[in-house]
CSV table of C-alpha atoms in Angstrom, one decimal:
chain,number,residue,atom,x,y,z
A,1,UNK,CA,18.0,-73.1,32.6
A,2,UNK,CA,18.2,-70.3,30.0
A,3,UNK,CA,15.0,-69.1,28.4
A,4,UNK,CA,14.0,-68.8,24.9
A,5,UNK,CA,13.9,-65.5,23.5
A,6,UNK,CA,10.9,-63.9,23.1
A,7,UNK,CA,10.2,-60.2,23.0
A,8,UNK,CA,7.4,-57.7,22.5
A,9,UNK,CA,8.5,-54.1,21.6
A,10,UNK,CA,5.9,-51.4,22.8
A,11,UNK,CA,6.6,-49.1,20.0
A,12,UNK,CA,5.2,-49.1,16.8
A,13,UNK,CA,7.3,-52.3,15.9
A,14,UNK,CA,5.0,-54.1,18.2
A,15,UNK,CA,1.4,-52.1,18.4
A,16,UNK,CA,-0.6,-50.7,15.7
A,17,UNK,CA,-3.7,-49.4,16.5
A,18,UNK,CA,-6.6,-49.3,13.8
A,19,UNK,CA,-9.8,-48.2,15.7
A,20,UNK,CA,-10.6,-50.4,18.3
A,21,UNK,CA,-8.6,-53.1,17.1
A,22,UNK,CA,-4.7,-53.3,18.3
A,23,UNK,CA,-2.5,-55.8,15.9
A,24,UNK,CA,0.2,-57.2,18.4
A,25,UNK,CA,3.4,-58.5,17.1
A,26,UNK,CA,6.0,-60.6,19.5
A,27,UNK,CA,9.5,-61.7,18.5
A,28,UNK,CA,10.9,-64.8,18.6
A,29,UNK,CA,13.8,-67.5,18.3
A,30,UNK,CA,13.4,-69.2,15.0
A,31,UNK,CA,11.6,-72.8,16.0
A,32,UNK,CA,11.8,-72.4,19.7
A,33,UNK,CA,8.2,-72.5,19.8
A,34,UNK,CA,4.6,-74.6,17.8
A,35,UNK,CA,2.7,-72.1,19.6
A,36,UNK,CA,1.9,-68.7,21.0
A,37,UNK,CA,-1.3,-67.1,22.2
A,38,UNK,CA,-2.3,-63.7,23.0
A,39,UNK,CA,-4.4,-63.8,26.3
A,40,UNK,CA,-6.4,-61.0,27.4
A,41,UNK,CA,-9.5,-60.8,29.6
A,42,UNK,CA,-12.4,-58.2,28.4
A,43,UNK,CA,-14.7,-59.0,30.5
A,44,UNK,CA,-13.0,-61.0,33.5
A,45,UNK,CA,-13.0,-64.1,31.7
A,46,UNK,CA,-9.7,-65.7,29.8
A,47,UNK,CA,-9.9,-65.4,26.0
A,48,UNK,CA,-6.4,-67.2,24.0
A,49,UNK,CA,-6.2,-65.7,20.9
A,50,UNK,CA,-4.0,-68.0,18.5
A,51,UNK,CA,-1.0,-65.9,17.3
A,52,UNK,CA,0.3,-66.5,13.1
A,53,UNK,CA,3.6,-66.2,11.8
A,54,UNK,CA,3.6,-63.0,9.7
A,55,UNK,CA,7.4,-63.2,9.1
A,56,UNK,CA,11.5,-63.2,9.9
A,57,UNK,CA,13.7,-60.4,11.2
A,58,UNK,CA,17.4,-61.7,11.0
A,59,UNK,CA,17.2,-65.2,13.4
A,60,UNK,CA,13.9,-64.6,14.8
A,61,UNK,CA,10.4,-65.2,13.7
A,62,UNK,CA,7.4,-63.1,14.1
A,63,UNK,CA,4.2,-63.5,15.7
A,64,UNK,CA,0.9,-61.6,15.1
A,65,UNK,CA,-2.6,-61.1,16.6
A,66,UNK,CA,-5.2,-58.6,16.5
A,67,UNK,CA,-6.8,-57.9,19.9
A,68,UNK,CA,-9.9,-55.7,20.3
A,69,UNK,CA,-9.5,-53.3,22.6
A,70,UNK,CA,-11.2,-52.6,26.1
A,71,UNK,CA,-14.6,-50.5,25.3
A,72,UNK,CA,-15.5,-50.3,29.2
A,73,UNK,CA,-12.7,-49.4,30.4
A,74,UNK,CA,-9.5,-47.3,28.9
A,75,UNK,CA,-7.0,-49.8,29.5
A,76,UNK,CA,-6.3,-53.7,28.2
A,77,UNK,CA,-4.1,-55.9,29.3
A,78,UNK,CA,-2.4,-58.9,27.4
A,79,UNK,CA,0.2,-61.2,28.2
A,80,UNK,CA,2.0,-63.8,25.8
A,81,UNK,CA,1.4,-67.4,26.5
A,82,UNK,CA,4.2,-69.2,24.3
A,83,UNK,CA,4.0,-73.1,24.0
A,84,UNK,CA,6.7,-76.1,23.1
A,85,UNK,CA,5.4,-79.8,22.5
A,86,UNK,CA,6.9,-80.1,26.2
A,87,UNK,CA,6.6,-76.4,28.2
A,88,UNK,CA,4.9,-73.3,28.5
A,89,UNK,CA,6.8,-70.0,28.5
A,90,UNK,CA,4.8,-66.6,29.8
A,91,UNK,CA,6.0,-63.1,28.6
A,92,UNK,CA,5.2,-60.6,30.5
A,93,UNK,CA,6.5,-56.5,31.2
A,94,UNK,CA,9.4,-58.3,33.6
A,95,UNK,CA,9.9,-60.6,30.7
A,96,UNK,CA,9.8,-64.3,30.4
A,97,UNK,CA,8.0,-66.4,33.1
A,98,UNK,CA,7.4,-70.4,33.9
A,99,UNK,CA,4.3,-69.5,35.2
A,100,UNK,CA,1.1,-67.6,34.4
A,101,UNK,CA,2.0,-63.6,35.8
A,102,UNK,CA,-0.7,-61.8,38.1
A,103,UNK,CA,-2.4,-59.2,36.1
A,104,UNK,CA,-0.5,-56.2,37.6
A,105,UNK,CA,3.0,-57.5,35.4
A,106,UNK,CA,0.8,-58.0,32.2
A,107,UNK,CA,1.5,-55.4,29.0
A,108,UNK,CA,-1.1,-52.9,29.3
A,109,UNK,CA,-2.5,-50.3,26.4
A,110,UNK,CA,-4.6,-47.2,27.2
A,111,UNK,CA,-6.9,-46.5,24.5
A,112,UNK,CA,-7.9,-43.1,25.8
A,113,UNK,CA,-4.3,-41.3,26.6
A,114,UNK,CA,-1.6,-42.1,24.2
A,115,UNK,CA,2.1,-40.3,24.8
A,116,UNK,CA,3.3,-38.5,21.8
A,117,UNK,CA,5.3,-40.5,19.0
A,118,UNK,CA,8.5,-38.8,20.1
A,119,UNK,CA,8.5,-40.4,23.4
A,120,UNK,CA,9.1,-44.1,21.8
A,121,UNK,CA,12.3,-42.6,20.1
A,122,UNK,CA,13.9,-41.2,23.6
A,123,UNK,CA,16.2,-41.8,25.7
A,124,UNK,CA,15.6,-41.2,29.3
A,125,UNK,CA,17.5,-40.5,32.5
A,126,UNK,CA,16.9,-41.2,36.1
A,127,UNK,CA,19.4,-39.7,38.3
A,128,UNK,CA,19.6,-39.8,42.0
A,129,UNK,CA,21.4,-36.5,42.6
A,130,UNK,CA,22.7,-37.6,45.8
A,131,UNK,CA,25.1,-40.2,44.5
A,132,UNK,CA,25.6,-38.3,41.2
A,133,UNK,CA,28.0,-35.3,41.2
A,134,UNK,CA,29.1,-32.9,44.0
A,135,UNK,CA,29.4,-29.7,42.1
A,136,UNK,CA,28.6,-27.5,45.0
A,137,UNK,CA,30.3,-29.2,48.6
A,138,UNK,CA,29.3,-26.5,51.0
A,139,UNK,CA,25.8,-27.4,50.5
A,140,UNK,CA,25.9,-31.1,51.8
A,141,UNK,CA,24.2,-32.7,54.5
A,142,UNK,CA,26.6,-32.9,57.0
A,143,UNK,CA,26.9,-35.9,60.0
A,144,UNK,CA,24.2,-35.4,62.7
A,145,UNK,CA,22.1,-32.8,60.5
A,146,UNK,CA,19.0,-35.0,60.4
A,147,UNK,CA,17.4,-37.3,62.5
A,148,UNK,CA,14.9,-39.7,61.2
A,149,UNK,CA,11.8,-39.3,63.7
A,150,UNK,CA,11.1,-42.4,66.1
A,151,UNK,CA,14.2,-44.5,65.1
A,152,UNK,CA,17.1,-42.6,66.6
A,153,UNK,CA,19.1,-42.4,63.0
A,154,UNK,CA,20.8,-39.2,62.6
A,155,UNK,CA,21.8,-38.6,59.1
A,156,UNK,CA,26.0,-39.6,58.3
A,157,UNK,CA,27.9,-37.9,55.7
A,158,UNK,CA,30.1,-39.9,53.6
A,159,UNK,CA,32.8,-39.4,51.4
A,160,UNK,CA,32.5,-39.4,47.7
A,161,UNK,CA,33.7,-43.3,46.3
A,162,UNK,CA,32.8,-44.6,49.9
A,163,UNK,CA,30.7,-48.3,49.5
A,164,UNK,CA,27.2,-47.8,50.5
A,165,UNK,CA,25.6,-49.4,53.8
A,166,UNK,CA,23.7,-52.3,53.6
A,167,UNK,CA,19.8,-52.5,54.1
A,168,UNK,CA,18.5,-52.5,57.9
A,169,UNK,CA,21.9,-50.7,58.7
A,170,UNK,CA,22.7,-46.8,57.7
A,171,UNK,CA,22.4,-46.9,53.8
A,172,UNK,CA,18.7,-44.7,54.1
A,173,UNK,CA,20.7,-42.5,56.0
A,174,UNK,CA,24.2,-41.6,54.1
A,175,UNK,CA,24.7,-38.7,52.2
A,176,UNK,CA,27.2,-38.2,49.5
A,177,UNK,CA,26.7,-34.5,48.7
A,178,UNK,CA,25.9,-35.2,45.2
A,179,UNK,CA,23.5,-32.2,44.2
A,180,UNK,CA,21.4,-30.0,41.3
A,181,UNK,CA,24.4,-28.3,40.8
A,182,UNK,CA,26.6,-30.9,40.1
A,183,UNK,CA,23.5,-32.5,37.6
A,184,UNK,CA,24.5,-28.8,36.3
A,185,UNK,CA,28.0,-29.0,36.0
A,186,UNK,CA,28.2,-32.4,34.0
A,187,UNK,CA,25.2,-31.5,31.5
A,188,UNK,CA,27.9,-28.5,30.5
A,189,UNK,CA,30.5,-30.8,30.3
A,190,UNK,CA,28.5,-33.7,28.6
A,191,UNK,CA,27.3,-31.3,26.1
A,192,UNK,CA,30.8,-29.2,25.5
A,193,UNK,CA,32.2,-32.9,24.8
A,194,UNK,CA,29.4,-34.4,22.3
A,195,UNK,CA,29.6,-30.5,20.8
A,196,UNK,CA,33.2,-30.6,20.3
A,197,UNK,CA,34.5,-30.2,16.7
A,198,UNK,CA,36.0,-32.4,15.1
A,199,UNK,CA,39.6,-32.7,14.5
């Protein structure tokens, strides 16, 4: 069954912060829902704040609420409860739920410690070096080098493009000789191509 959209930007599209109050905007499809609440618990105990529409962005509707802000505690957590004459939709962090999420998946806002407003602009990169470039091979982990302690599993080198093992079998254990160096190398190379001039 495909779920509705519904989205809640945490960027300044979606929070803005006046004191100890935090207006709360969510997006949604245009008349996909009668109803959505902003649920929070200050104190341990459920509170359903009735959410208005404040407006239209292209196809969808938006949704605001002002929620006062933990003053015990630096951080408050809110989650979405969206309603159709027939169903309920949760949004949560993961996204949209048929059920009511355990706290630990609702959005949370710390009062006390703020990143800067650059942050919300970024782009960010996880790499796993090992699996990312090889840009120095007589530095890798070769077959045998390692042993995991108690299990027996020596660490097996494997050639760059090779699948990966499956869970329970020797995928902890494979190395691919990706390395810093090789992060290195392709940051040059990524930077003398977006650098370039144009022709």
């Amino acid at each position: 069954m495909t779920q509705p959209f519904l989205y809640h930007p945490q960027t300044q599209d979606g929070l803005v912060r006046q004191g100890d109050q935090l207006t709360v905007s969510v997006f949604s499809e245009k008349g996909a829902f009668e109803q959505i609440k902003l649920r929070h618990e200050p104190d341990n105990e459920e509170y359903l704040i009735d959410m208005s529409k404040s407006g239209a962005k292209g196809e969808l509707e938006i949704w605001q609420a002002t929620l006062p802000l933990s003053v015990d505690k630096d951080v408050t957590y809110y989650v979405f409860k969206a309603l159709t004459s027939t169903s309920q939709r949760w949004l949560d962090a993961r996204g949209v739920q048929s059920r009511m999420p355990g706290r630990e998946y609702h959005f949370k806002f710390n009062r006390v410690h703020q990143p800067p407003e650059w942050v919300s602009e970024q782009v960010f990169y996880q790499i796993f070096p090992d699996r990312f470039n090889n840009g120095d091979p007589s530095i890798g982990v070769e077959s045998g080098e390692y042993q995991y302690p108690n299990r027996k599993r020596e660490s097996i080198k494997k050639q760059w493009g090779e699948p990966v093992g499956t869970h329970g079998d020797s995928g902890a254990v494979e190395f691919y000789g990706g390395d810093l160096a090789g992060i290195e190398l392709s940051s040059i190379i990524f930077r003398s191509w977006v650098l370039r001039p144009c022709t």
